[in-house]
Short mmCIF file of C-alpha atoms in Angstrom, two decimals:
data_model
loop_
_atom_site.label_atom_id
_atom_site.label_comp_id
_atom_site.label_asym_id
_atom_site.label_seq_id
_atom_site.Cartn_x
_atom_site.Cartn_y
_atom_site.Cartn_z
CA UNK A 1 34.88 -36.45 -267.98
CA UNK A 2 35.66 -39.53 -270.01
CA UNK A 3 35.74 -42.83 -268.19
CA UNK A 4 38.92 -43.77 -270.03
CA UNK A 5 41.84 -41.48 -269.39
CA UNK A 6 45.48 -42.15 -268.69
CA UNK A 7 48.76 -40.33 -269.09
CA UNK A 8 51.09 -43.32 -268.97
CA UNK A 9 51.48 -47.01 -268.45
CA UNK A 10 49.74 -48.80 -265.56
CA UNK A 11 50.68 -52.11 -264.02
CA UNK A 12 48.54 -54.94 -262.81
CA UNK A 13 49.86 -57.66 -260.52
CA UNK A 14 48.51 -61.13 -260.99
CA UNK A 15 48.51 -63.87 -258.40
CA UNK A 16 47.36 -67.43 -259.04
CA UNK A 17 48.54 -68.94 -255.79
CA UNK A 18 51.33 -70.71 -257.71
CA UNK A 19 52.97 -67.93 -259.66
CA UNK A 20 52.89 -64.17 -260.11
CA UNK A 21 53.09 -62.29 -263.38
CA UNK A 22 52.90 -58.61 -264.34
CA UNK A 23 51.27 -57.10 -267.43
CA UNK A 24 51.32 -53.44 -268.48
CA UNK A 25 48.27 -51.65 -269.89
CA UNK A 26 48.06 -48.29 -271.60
CA UNK A 27 44.62 -47.35 -270.38
CA UNK A 28 42.16 -48.20 -267.67
CA UNK A 29 38.49 -47.74 -266.94
CA UNK A 30 37.81 -45.60 -263.91
CA UNK A 31 34.47 -47.16 -262.97
CA UNK A 32 34.30 -49.38 -259.94
CA UNK A 33 37.05 -52.00 -259.96
CA UNK A 34 38.87 -53.26 -263.04
CA UNK A 35 38.89 -57.02 -263.13
CA UNK A 36 40.92 -59.05 -265.62
CA UNK A 37 41.03 -62.73 -266.31
CA UNK A 38 43.86 -64.73 -267.85
CA UNK A 39 43.72 -68.12 -269.49
CA UNK A 40 46.24 -70.38 -271.08
CA UNK A 41 45.02 -69.13 -274.42
CA UNK A 42 45.90 -65.49 -273.62
CA UNK A 43 44.71 -62.47 -271.69
CA UNK A 44 41.00 -61.71 -271.41
CA UNK A 45 39.45 -58.70 -269.71
CA UNK A 46 36.16 -57.76 -268.11
CA UNK A 47 34.85 -54.86 -266.08
CA UNK A 48 32.70 -55.24 -262.97
CA UNK A 49 32.43 -53.61 -259.52
CA UNK A 50 33.95 -56.68 -257.83
CA UNK A 51 35.55 -59.92 -258.88
CA UNK A 52 32.68 -61.97 -257.46
CA UNK A 53 30.15 -59.94 -259.45
CA UNK A 54 32.24 -60.35 -262.55
CA UNK A 55 32.07 -64.11 -262.12
CA UNK A 56 28.41 -64.27 -261.16
CA UNK A 57 27.24 -62.09 -264.04
CA UNK A 58 29.08 -64.14 -266.61
CA UNK A 59 31.55 -61.44 -267.64
CA UNK A 60 34.39 -63.93 -267.21
CA UNK A 61 34.00 -67.36 -268.73
CA UNK A 62 37.58 -68.44 -269.19
CA UNK A 63 39.42 -71.05 -267.14
CA UNK A 64 41.69 -71.34 -265.36
CA UNK A 65 40.90 -67.85 -264.08
CA UNK A 66 43.43 -65.36 -262.80
CA UNK A 67 41.72 -62.40 -261.11
CA UNK A 68 43.76 -59.22 -260.98
CA UNK A 69 43.20 -55.64 -259.94
CA UNK A 70 44.62 -52.53 -261.61
CA UNK A 71 46.94 -50.22 -259.69
CA UNK A 72 49.41 -47.45 -260.34
CA UNK A 73 52.81 -48.35 -261.77
CA UNK A 74 55.40 -48.35 -259.03
CA UNK A 75 52.86 -48.77 -256.22
CA UNK A 76 51.23 -51.64 -254.38
CA UNK A 77 47.57 -52.53 -254.82
CA UNK A 78 45.31 -49.46 -254.56
CA UNK A 79 44.70 -48.63 -250.92
CA UNK A 80 41.21 -48.56 -249.51
CA UNK A 81 39.60 -45.32 -250.64
CA UNK A 82 36.36 -43.91 -249.25
CA UNK A 83 34.67 -40.53 -249.28
CA UNK A 84 34.11 -39.78 -245.59
CA UNK A 85 32.52 -36.32 -245.81
CA UNK A 86 31.51 -33.71 -248.33
CA UNK A 87 30.47 -30.08 -248.29
CA UNK A 88 29.08 -28.58 -251.49
CA UNK A 89 28.61 -24.95 -252.47
CA UNK A 90 28.45 -23.30 -255.88
CA UNK A 91 31.71 -24.06 -257.71
CA UNK A 92 33.31 -25.08 -254.42
CA UNK A 93 33.18 -28.75 -253.50
CA UNK A 94 35.07 -30.04 -250.47
CA UNK A 95 35.75 -33.74 -250.02
CA UNK A 96 37.30 -35.55 -247.06
CA UNK A 97 38.68 -38.87 -248.24
CA UNK A 98 40.22 -41.90 -246.60
CA UNK A 99 43.18 -43.37 -248.48
CA UNK A 100 44.38 -46.42 -246.59
CA UNK A 101 45.77 -45.15 -243.28
CA UNK A 102 45.56 -41.52 -244.36
CA UNK A 103 42.85 -38.86 -244.54
CA UNK A 104 43.26 -36.31 -247.34
CA UNK A 105 41.25 -33.32 -248.54
CA UNK A 106 40.20 -32.31 -252.04
CA UNK A 107 38.85 -28.89 -253.02
CA UNK A 108 37.19 -28.81 -256.46
CA UNK A 109 36.71 -25.22 -257.66
CA UNK A 110 34.79 -25.67 -260.90
CA UNK A 111 31.35 -27.19 -261.45
CA UNK A 112 32.27 -28.97 -264.68
CA UNK A 113 35.03 -31.08 -263.15
CA UNK A 114 32.62 -33.46 -261.39
CA UNK A 115 29.26 -34.10 -263.13
CA UNK A 116 26.12 -33.08 -261.26
CA UNK A 117 24.90 -36.63 -260.65
CA UNK A 118 28.35 -37.70 -259.32
CA UNK A 119 28.95 -34.98 -256.71
CA UNK A 120 27.33 -36.71 -253.73
CA UNK A 121 28.01 -40.33 -254.66
CA UNK A 122 31.21 -41.64 -253.08
CA UNK A 123 32.24 -44.22 -255.71
CA UNK A 124 31.42 -41.83 -258.57
CA UNK A 125 33.35 -39.00 -256.92
CA UNK A 126 36.38 -41.27 -256.61
CA UNK A 127 36.04 -42.48 -260.20
CA UNK A 128 36.32 -38.86 -261.39
CA UNK A 129 39.22 -37.99 -259.10
CA UNK A 130 41.17 -41.10 -260.07
CA UNK A 131 41.27 -39.80 -263.62
CA UNK A 132 43.54 -36.98 -262.47
CA UNK A 133 47.19 -37.77 -263.28
CA UNK A 134 48.17 -36.32 -259.88
CA UNK A 135 45.83 -38.57 -257.91
CA UNK A 136 48.47 -41.17 -257.08
CA UNK A 137 51.09 -38.64 -255.98
CA UNK A 138 51.84 -37.89 -252.32
CA UNK A 139 49.86 -34.93 -250.96
CA UNK A 140 47.73 -33.93 -247.99
CA UNK A 141 45.38 -31.57 -249.80
CA UNK A 142 44.60 -31.26 -253.48
CA UNK A 143 43.06 -28.19 -255.12
CA UNK A 144 41.49 -28.89 -258.52
CA UNK A 145 40.70 -25.99 -260.84
CA UNK A 146 39.90 -25.47 -264.50
CA UNK A 147 41.65 -23.05 -266.87
CA UNK A 148 41.80 -22.57 -270.66
CA UNK A 149 44.58 -25.16 -270.58
CA UNK A 150 42.37 -27.77 -268.95
CA UNK A 151 42.04 -29.21 -265.44
CA UNK A 152 44.89 -28.23 -263.11
CA UNK A 153 45.87 -29.61 -259.72
CA UNK A 154 47.82 -27.93 -256.94
CA UNK A 155 49.33 -29.89 -254.06
CA UNK A 156 48.96 -28.67 -250.45
CA UNK A 157 47.61 -25.21 -251.31
CA UNK A 158 45.78 -25.34 -248.00
CA UNK A 159 46.60 -27.33 -244.86
CA UNK A 160 44.45 -30.02 -243.25
CA UNK A 161 42.45 -28.40 -240.46
CA UNK A 162 43.08 -29.04 -236.77
CA UNK A 163 41.89 -27.67 -233.44
CA UNK A 164 43.89 -24.88 -231.83
CA UNK A 165 46.35 -26.49 -229.42
CA UNK A 166 45.40 -23.89 -226.78
CA UNK A 167 41.85 -25.24 -226.72
CA UNK A 168 43.13 -28.79 -226.44
CA UNK A 169 45.24 -27.99 -223.37
CA UNK A 170 42.11 -27.24 -221.35
CA UNK A 171 40.82 -30.81 -221.43
CA UNK A 172 41.95 -34.42 -221.13
CA UNK A 173 45.14 -35.46 -222.88
CA UNK A 174 44.03 -38.90 -224.11
CA UNK A 175 44.14 -39.07 -227.91
CA UNK A 176 42.66 -41.63 -230.29
CA UNK A 177 43.33 -42.29 -233.96
CA UNK A 178 40.07 -41.73 -235.82
CA UNK A 179 40.68 -44.52 -238.34
CA UNK A 180 41.26 -47.07 -235.59
CA UNK A 181 37.95 -46.40 -233.86
CA UNK A 182 35.21 -49.00 -234.28
CA UNK A 183 32.22 -47.11 -235.65
CA UNK A 184 28.88 -48.33 -234.36
CA UNK A 185 26.20 -45.93 -235.63
CA UNK A 186 25.95 -42.60 -237.42
CA UNK A 187 23.88 -40.01 -235.57
CA UNK A 188 24.44 -37.03 -237.87
CA UNK A 189 27.00 -35.75 -240.35
CA UNK A 190 29.42 -34.91 -237.55
CA UNK A 191 28.32 -37.16 -234.70
CA UNK A 192 28.45 -40.93 -234.38
CA UNK A 193 28.66 -43.72 -231.86
CA UNK A 194 31.96 -45.55 -231.62
CA UNK A 195 33.30 -48.36 -229.45
CA UNK A 196 36.40 -47.63 -227.35
CA UNK A 197 37.80 -50.48 -225.25
CA UNK A 198 34.39 -52.18 -225.32
CA UNK A 199 32.58 -49.00 -224.28
CA UNK A 200 30.15 -47.15 -226.54
CA UNK A 201 31.04 -43.45 -226.73
CA UNK A 202 29.86 -40.46 -228.72
CA UNK A 203 32.28 -39.03 -231.30
CA UNK A 204 31.94 -35.44 -232.50
CA UNK A 205 34.22 -34.05 -235.21
CA UNK A 206 34.83 -31.00 -237.35
CA UNK A 207 34.85 -32.42 -240.86
CA UNK A 208 36.25 -29.24 -242.40
CA UNK A 209 37.94 -25.99 -241.39
CA UNK A 210 34.74 -23.94 -241.12
CA UNK A 211 33.34 -26.31 -238.47
CA UNK A 212 36.25 -25.81 -236.05
CA UNK A 213 34.94 -22.66 -234.37
CA UNK A 214 31.85 -24.35 -232.92
CA UNK A 215 33.86 -27.38 -231.82
CA UNK A 216 36.43 -25.17 -230.08
CA UNK A 217 33.62 -23.42 -228.19
CA UNK A 218 32.41 -26.76 -226.91
CA UNK A 219 35.90 -27.83 -225.87
CA UNK A 220 36.50 -24.56 -224.01
CA UNK A 221 33.24 -25.16 -222.15
CA UNK A 222 34.32 -28.69 -221.23
CA UNK A 223 37.60 -27.28 -219.94
CA UNK A 224 35.70 -25.06 -217.49
CA UNK A 225 33.31 -27.89 -216.59
CA UNK A 226 36.20 -30.22 -215.81
CA UNK A 227 38.03 -27.60 -213.76
CA UNK A 228 34.91 -27.22 -211.62
CA UNK A 229 34.29 -30.98 -211.54
CA UNK A 230 30.81 -30.34 -212.90
CA UNK A 231 29.05 -33.71 -213.03
CA UNK A 232 25.81 -32.82 -214.82
CA UNK A 233 27.33 -33.36 -218.28
CA UNK A 234 28.79 -36.40 -220.08
CA UNK A 235 32.30 -37.45 -219.10
CA UNK A 236 34.93 -36.06 -221.48
CA UNK A 237 37.02 -39.04 -222.61
CA UNK A 238 39.62 -37.65 -224.99
CA UNK A 239 40.54 -36.16 -228.34
CA UNK A 240 40.43 -37.72 -231.78
CA UNK A 241 43.02 -37.07 -234.47
CA UNK A 242 43.70 -37.86 -238.13
CA UNK A 243 47.10 -39.30 -239.11
CA UNK A 244 49.19 -37.21 -236.70
CA UNK A 245 48.43 -36.54 -233.04
CA UNK A 246 48.65 -32.78 -233.61
CA UNK A 247 45.83 -32.97 -236.18
CA UNK A 248 43.03 -33.09 -233.62
CA UNK A 249 39.63 -32.77 -235.29
CA UNK A 250 37.21 -34.00 -232.64
CA UNK A 251 36.57 -35.53 -229.24
CA UNK A 252 34.93 -38.43 -227.45
CA UNK A 253 32.39 -38.16 -224.64
CA UNK A 254 30.38 -40.60 -222.60
CA UNK A 255 27.05 -41.71 -224.07
CA UNK A 256 24.21 -40.78 -221.74
CA UNK A 257 21.23 -43.10 -221.34
CA UNK A 258 17.92 -41.59 -220.42
CA UNK A 259 15.07 -39.59 -221.86
CA UNK A 260 14.38 -36.02 -222.95
CA UNK A 261 12.50 -33.90 -220.41
CA UNK A 262 8.99 -32.55 -220.41
CA UNK A 263 7.38 -29.78 -218.38
CA UNK A 264 7.11 -32.07 -215.33
CA UNK A 265 10.92 -32.04 -215.20
CA UNK A 266 11.13 -28.25 -214.97
CA UNK A 267 12.45 -28.12 -211.40
CA UNK A 268 15.19 -30.68 -212.11
CA UNK A 269 16.22 -28.94 -215.35
CA UNK A 270 16.17 -25.50 -213.70
CA UNK A 271 18.55 -26.72 -210.99
CA UNK A 272 21.05 -28.00 -213.60
CA UNK A 273 20.94 -24.78 -215.63
CA UNK A 274 21.41 -22.68 -212.49
CA UNK A 275 24.44 -24.77 -211.55
CA UNK A 276 25.86 -24.24 -215.06
CA UNK A 277 25.41 -20.49 -214.79
CA UNK A 278 27.07 -20.48 -211.36
CA UNK A 279 30.38 -21.55 -212.93
CA UNK A 280 30.09 -18.90 -215.63
CA UNK A 281 28.78 -20.82 -218.66
CA UNK A 282 25.76 -19.89 -220.79
CA UNK A 283 24.62 -22.95 -222.73
CA UNK A 284 23.33 -20.95 -225.71
CA UNK A 285 21.16 -23.67 -227.24
CA UNK A 286 18.88 -24.99 -224.55
CA UNK A 287 16.16 -27.16 -226.02
CA UNK A 288 14.67 -30.36 -224.68
CA UNK A 289 16.87 -32.47 -226.96
CA UNK A 290 20.02 -31.05 -225.37
CA UNK A 291 18.88 -32.21 -221.93
CA UNK A 292 18.93 -35.87 -220.83
CA UNK A 293 17.07 -37.05 -217.74
CA UNK A 294 19.14 -39.81 -216.11
CA UNK A 295 17.60 -41.08 -212.90
CA UNK A 296 16.79 -38.01 -210.83
CA UNK A 297 19.23 -35.68 -212.60
CA UNK A 298 19.11 -33.52 -215.70
CA UNK A 299 22.34 -33.52 -217.71
CA UNK A 300 23.29 -31.16 -220.52
CA UNK A 301 24.86 -31.90 -223.89
CA UNK A 302 25.95 -29.91 -226.97
CA UNK A 303 27.90 -26.82 -225.92
CA UNK A 304 28.74 -25.58 -229.44
CA UNK A 305 26.80 -22.33 -228.91
CA UNK A 306 28.04 -21.78 -225.36
CA UNK A 307 29.67 -18.61 -224.09
CA UNK A 308 31.66 -17.82 -220.97
CA UNK A 309 29.76 -15.32 -218.86
CA UNK A 310 31.57 -12.09 -218.03
CA UNK A 311 31.78 -10.94 -214.42
CA UNK A 312 28.69 -8.95 -213.47
CA UNK A 313 26.84 -9.62 -216.76
CA UNK A 314 23.85 -11.77 -215.83
CA UNK A 315 21.36 -10.78 -218.51
CA UNK A 316 22.09 -13.78 -220.76
CA UNK A 317 21.82 -16.22 -217.87
CA UNK A 318 18.52 -14.70 -216.72
CA UNK A 319 17.12 -14.82 -220.25
CA UNK A 320 18.20 -18.46 -220.77
CA UNK A 321 16.57 -19.54 -217.53
CA UNK A 322 13.38 -17.58 -218.30
CA UNK A 323 12.97 -19.40 -221.62
CA UNK A 324 13.44 -22.88 -220.11
CA UNK A 325 9.71 -23.39 -219.49
CA UNK A 326 8.91 -22.51 -223.08
CA UNK A 327 11.56 -24.94 -224.34
CA UNK A 328 10.19 -27.82 -222.28
CA UNK A 329 6.68 -27.16 -223.59
CA UNK A 330 7.87 -27.08 -227.20
CA UNK A 331 6.45 -30.12 -229.02
CA UNK A 332 8.35 -29.48 -232.25
CA UNK A 333 11.48 -31.44 -233.14
CA UNK A 334 13.75 -28.39 -233.12
CA UNK A 335 17.17 -29.56 -231.97
CA UNK A 336 16.48 -33.25 -232.60
CA UNK A 337 19.24 -35.11 -234.44
#
């Protein structure tokens, strides 16, 4: 895809602190930021990732300088854009993207649309997508395909994913805007530490539709745990949403501080697992990294593989408890994030 593409005029607003002028340009370069400099002798241009880099590298040598940034005609300066998540399969690339105060989704259904060396690099992904004439339109999801007529875009062919409201009703009703959370540390693709009201919590999300099922299993388990006031798990703090409160895509729990168990903790861990089974929950993924020893207690985390035990069916519970010794002796890093 060419780095210079445009289907119409673009505008650039210029501020000097004393006056503001507007120029129109017929093309732009979709690589990093476009930086322009004006002087009394006329308009000069330069391209660099940021204005400061443009100055420091000597791209701009005219004075007095007027630094400007390109944006779509009829809009304000380009909103903050960032690729938050990606999921790549053959000829099917999913991107979750922040655009200012919004989170949008892009499905690219042809390998040639985004070059191989761009597909996992946030700025390069955005540079390709910004070349689409439809990029600056209003949409929640964008499906990009290729036909004999060229690249085609379809608005809102699929809906942004969200947790089933029936699963949400089983837990706490506190809801938090994802983009307003203060992110502290990434743990994995879907899990991170965030700060809420000065408290460090663990955030878990479903980045895309196909990750909802596991998250809903965990939330159903927390609903049962809360109904039974089960204390040997992290405190469930609330739900996390994107844009609208009905677009719940994750939840917040307490961060536990402690250590992972070893075979000397078998009795303590066995007691916790037995208590879990007594309220009808099979954990489904017991390994030493899903158990935290805090003081004299063993607490359980990660209920994405959990199941609710049917009345009179104890085989799964018996099997899970029988394998606990083996799991505590396991020196591999299976289950470690």
